[in-house]
PDB file of N, CA and C in Angstrom:
ATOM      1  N   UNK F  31       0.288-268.097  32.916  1.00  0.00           N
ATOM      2  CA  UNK F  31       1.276-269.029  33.392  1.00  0.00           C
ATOM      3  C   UNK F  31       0.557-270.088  34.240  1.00  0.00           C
ATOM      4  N   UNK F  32       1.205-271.725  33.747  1.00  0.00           N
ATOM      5  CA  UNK F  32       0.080-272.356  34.764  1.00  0.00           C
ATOM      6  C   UNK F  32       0.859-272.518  36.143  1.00  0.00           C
ATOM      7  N   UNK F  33       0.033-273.292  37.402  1.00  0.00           N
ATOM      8  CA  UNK F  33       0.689-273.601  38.384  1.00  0.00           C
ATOM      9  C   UNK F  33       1.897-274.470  38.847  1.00  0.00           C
ATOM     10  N   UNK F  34       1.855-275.292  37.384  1.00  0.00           N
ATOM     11  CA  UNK F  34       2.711-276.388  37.615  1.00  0.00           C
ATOM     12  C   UNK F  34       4.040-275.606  37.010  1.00  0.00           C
ATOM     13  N   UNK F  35       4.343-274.382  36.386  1.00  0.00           N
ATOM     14  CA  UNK F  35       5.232-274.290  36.056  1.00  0.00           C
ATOM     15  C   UNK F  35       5.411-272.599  37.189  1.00  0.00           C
ATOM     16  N   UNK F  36       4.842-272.571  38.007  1.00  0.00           N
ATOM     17  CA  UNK F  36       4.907-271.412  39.044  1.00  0.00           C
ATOM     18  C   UNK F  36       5.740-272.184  39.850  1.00  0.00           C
ATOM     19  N   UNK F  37       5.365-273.385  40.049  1.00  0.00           N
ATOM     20  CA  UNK F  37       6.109-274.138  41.230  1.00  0.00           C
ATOM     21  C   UNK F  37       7.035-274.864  40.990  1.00  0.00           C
ATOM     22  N   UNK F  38       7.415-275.235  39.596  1.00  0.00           N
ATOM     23  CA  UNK F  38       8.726-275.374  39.404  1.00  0.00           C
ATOM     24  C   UNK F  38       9.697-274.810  39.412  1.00  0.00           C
ATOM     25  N   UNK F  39       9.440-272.943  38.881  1.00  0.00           N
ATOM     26  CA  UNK F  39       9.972-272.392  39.300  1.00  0.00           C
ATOM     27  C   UNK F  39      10.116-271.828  40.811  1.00  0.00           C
ATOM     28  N   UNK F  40       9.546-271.714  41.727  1.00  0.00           N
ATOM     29  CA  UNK F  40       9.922-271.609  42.941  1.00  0.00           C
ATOM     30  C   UNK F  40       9.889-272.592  43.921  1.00  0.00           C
ATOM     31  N   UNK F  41       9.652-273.904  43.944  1.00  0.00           N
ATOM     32  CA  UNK F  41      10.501-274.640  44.603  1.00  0.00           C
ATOM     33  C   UNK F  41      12.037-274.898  44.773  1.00  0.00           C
ATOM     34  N   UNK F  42      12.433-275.267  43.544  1.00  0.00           N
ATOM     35  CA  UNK F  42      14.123-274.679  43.771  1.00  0.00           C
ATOM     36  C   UNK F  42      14.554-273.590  44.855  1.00  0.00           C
ATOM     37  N   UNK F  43      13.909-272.310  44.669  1.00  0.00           N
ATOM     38  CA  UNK F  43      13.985-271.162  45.210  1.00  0.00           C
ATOM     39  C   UNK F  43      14.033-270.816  46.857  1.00  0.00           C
ATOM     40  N   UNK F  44      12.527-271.799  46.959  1.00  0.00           N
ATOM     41  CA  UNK F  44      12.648-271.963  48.237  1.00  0.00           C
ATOM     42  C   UNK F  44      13.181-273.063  49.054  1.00  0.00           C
ATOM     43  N   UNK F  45      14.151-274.130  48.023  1.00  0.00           N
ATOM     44  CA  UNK F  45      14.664-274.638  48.909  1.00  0.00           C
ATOM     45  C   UNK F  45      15.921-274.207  49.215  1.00  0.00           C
ATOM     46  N   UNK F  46      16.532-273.741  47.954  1.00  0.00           N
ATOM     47  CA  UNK F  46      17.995-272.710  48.561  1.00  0.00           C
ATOM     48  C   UNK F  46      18.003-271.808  49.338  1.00  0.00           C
ATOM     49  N   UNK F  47      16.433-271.201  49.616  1.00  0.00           N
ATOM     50  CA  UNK F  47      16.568-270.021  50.757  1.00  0.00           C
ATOM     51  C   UNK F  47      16.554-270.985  52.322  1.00  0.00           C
ATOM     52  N   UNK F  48      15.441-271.973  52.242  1.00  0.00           N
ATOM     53  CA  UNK F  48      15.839-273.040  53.854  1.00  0.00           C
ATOM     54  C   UNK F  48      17.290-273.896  53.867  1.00  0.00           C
ATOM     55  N   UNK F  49      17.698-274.103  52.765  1.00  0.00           N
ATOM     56  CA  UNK F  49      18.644-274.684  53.039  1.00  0.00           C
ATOM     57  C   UNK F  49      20.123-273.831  53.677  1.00  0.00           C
ATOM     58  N   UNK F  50      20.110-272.095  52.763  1.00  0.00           N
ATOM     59  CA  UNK F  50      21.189-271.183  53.106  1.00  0.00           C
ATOM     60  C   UNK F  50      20.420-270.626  54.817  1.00  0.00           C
ATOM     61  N   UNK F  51      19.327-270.584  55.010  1.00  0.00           N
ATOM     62  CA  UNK F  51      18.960-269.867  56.168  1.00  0.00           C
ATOM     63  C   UNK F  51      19.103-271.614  57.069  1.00  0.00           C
ATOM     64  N   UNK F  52      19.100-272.568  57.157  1.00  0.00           N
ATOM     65  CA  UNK F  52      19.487-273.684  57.842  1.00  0.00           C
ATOM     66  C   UNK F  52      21.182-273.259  58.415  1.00  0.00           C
ATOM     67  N   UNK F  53      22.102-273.111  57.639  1.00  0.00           N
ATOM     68  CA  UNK F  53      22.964-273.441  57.847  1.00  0.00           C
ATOM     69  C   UNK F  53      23.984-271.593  58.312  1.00  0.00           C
ATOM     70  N   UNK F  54      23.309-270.976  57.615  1.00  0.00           N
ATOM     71  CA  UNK F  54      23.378-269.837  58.573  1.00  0.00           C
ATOM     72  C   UNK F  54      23.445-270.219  59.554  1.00  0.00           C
ATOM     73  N   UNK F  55      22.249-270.224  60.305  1.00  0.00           N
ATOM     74  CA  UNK F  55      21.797-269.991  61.681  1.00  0.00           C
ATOM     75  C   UNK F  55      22.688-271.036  62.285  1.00  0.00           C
ATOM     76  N   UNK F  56      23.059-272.212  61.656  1.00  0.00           N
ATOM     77  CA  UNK F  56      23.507-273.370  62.340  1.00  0.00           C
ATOM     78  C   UNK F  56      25.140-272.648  62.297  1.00  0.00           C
ATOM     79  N   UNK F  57      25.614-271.726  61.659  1.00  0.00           N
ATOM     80  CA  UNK F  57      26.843-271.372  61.764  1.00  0.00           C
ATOM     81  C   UNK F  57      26.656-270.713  62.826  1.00  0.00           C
ATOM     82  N   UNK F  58      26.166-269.765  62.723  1.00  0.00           N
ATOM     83  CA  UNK F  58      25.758-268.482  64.379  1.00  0.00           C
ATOM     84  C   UNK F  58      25.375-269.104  65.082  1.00  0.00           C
ATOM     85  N   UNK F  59      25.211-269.948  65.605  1.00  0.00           N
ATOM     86  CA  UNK F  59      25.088-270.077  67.119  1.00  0.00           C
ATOM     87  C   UNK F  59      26.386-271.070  67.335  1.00  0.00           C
ATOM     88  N   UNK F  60      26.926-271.680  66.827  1.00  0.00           N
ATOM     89  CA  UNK F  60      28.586-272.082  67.246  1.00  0.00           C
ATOM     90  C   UNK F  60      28.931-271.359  68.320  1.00  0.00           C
ATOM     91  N   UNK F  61      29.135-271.706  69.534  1.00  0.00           N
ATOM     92  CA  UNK F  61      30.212-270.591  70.710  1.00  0.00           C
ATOM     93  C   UNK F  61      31.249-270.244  69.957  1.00  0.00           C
ATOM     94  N   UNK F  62      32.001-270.724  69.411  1.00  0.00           N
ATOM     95  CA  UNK F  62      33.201-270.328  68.996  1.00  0.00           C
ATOM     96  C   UNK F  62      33.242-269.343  68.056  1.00  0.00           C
ATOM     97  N   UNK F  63      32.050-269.045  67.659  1.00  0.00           N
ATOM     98  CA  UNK F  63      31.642-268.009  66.384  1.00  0.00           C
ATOM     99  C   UNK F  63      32.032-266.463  66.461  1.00  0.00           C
ATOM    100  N   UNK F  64      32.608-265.351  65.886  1.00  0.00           N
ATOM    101  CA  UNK F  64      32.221-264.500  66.106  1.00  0.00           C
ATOM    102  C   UNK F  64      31.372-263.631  65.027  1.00  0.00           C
ATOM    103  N   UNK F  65      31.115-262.565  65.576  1.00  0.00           N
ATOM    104  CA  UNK F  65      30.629-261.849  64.047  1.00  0.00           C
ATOM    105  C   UNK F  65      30.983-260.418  64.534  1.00  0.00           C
ATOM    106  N   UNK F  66      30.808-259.783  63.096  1.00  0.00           N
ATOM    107  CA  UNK F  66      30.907-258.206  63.303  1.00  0.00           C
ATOM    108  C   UNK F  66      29.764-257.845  63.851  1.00  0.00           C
ATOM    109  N   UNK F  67      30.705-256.480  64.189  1.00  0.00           N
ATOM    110  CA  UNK F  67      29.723-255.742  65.438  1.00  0.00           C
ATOM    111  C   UNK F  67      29.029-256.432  66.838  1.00  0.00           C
ATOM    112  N   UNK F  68      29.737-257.773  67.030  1.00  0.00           N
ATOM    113  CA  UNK F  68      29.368-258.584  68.100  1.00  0.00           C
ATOM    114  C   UNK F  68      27.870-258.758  68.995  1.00  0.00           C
ATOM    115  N   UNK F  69      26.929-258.953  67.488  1.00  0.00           N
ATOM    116  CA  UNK F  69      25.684-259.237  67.925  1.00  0.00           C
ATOM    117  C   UNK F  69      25.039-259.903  67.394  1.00  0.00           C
ATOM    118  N   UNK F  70      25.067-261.119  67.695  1.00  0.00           N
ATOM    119  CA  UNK F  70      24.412-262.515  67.015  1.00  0.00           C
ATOM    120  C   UNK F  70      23.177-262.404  66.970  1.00  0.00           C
ATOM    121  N   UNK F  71      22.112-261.697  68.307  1.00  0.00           N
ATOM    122  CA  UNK F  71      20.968-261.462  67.355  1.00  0.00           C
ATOM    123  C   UNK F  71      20.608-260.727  66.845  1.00  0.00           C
ATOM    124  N   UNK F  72      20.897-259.405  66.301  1.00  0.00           N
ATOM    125  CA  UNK F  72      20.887-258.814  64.841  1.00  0.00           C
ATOM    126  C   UNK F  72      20.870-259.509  64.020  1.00  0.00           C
ATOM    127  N   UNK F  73      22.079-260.403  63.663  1.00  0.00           N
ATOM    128  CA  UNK F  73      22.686-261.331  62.744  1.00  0.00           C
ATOM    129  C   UNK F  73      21.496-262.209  62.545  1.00  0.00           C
ATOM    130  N   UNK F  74      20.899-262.685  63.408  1.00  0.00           N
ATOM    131  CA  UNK F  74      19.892-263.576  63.072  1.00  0.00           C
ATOM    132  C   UNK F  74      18.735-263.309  62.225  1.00  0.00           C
ATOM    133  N   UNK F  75      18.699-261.985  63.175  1.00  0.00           N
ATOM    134  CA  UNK F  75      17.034-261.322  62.461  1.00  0.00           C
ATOM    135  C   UNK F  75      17.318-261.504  61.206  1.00  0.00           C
ATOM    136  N   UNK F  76      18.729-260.731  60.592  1.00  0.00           N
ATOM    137  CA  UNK F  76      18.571-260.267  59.574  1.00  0.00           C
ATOM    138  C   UNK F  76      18.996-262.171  58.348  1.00  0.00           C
ATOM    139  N   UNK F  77      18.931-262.956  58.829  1.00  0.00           N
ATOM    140  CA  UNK F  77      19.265-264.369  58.443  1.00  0.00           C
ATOM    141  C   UNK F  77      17.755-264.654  58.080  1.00  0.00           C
ATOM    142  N   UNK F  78      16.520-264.685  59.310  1.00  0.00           N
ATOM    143  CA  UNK F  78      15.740-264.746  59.034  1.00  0.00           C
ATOM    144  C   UNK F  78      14.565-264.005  58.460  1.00  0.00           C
ATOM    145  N   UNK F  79      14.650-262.521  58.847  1.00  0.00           N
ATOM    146  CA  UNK F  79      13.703-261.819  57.948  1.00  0.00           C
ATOM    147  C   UNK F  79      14.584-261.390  56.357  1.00  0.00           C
ATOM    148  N   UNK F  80      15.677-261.759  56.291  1.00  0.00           N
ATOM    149  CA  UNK F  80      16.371-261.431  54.915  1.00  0.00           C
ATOM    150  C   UNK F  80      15.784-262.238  53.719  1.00  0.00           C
ATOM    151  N   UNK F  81      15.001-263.289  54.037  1.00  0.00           N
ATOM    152  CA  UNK F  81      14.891-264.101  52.931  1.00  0.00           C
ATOM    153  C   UNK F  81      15.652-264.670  52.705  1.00  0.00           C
ATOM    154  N   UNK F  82      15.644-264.764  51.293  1.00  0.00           N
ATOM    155  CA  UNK F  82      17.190-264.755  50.495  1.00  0.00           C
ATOM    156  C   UNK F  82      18.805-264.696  50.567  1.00  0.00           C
ATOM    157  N   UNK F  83      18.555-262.960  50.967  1.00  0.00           N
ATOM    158  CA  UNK F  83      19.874-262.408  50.870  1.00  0.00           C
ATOM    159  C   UNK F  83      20.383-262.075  52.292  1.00  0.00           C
ATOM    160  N   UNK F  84      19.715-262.522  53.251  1.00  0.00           N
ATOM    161  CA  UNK F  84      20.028-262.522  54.792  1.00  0.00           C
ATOM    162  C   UNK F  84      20.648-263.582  54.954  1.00  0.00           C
ATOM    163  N   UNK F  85      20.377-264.930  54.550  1.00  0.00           N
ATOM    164  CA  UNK F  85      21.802-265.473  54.775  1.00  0.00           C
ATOM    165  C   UNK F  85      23.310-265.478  53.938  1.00  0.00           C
ATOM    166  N   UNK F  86      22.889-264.753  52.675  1.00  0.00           N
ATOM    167  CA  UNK F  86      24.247-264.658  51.890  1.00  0.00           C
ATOM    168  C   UNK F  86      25.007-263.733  52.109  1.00  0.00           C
ATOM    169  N   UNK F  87      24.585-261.998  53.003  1.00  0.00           N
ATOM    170  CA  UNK F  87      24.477-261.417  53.603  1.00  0.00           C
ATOM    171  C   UNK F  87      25.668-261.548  54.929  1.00  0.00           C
ATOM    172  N   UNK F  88      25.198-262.372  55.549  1.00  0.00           N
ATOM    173  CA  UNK F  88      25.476-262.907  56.669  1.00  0.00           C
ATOM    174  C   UNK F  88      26.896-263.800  56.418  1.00  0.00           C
ATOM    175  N   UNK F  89      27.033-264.649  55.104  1.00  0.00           N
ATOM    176  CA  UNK F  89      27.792-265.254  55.165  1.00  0.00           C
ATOM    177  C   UNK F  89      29.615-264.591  53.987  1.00  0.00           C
ATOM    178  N   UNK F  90      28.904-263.419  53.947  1.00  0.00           N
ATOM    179  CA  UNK F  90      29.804-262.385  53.353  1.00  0.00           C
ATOM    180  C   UNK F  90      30.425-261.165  54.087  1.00  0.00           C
ATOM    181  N   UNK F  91      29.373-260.806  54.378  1.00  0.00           N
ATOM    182  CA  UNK F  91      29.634-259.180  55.776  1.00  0.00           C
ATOM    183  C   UNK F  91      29.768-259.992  56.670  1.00  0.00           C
ATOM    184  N   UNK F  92      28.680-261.010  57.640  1.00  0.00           N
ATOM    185  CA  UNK F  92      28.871-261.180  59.245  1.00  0.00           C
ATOM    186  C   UNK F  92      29.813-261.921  59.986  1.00  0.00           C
ATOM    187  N   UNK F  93      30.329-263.001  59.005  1.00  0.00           N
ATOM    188  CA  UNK F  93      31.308-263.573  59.943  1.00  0.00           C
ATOM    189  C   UNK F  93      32.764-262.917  59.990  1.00  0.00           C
ATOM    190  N   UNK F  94      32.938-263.094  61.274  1.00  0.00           N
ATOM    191  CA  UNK F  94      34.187-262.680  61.584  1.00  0.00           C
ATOM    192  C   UNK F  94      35.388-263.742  61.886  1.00  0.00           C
ATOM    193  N   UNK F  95      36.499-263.929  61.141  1.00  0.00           N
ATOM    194  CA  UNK F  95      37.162-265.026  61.403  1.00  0.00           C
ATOM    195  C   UNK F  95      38.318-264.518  62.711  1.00  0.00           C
ATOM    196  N   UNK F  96      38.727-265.625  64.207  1.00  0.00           N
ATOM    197  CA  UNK F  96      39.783-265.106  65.278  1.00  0.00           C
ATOM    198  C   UNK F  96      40.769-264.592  65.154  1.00  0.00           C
ATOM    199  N   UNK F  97      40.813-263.745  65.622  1.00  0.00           N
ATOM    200  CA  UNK F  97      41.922-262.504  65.657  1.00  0.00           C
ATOM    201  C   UNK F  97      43.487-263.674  66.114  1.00  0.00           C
ATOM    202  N   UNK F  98      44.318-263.927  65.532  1.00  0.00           N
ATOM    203  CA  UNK F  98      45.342-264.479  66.202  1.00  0.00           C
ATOM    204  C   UNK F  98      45.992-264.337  67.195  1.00  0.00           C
TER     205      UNK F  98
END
């Protein structure tokens, strides 16, 4: 496989992982935010050492929407 087609395939890749771990993190730290189990930095770690699936993760299990 050459390089130019290694990095076509994972550029895409890695820009959906900075772009979903951007906006993660930019969701969690909102004051107004909550999450389960009420610990934003867990939530983070797992945003940033998840790769991938730490922010999709995060944006499926962690947020918690206000209790009325």
């Amino acid at each position: 496989m050459e390089v130019q087609t290694i990095i076509a395939i994972a550029a895409p890749l890695i820009l959906l992982q900075v772009v979903l771990m951007v906006l993660a993190l930019r969701d969690l730290v909102r004051p107004e935010r909550m999450v389960k189990g009420s610990n934003k930095l867990v939530w983070g770690l797992i945003i940033v050492l998840g790769e991938l699936f730490g922010p999709i993760l995060y944006f499926l299990f962690g947020r918690q929407e206000r209790e009325a």
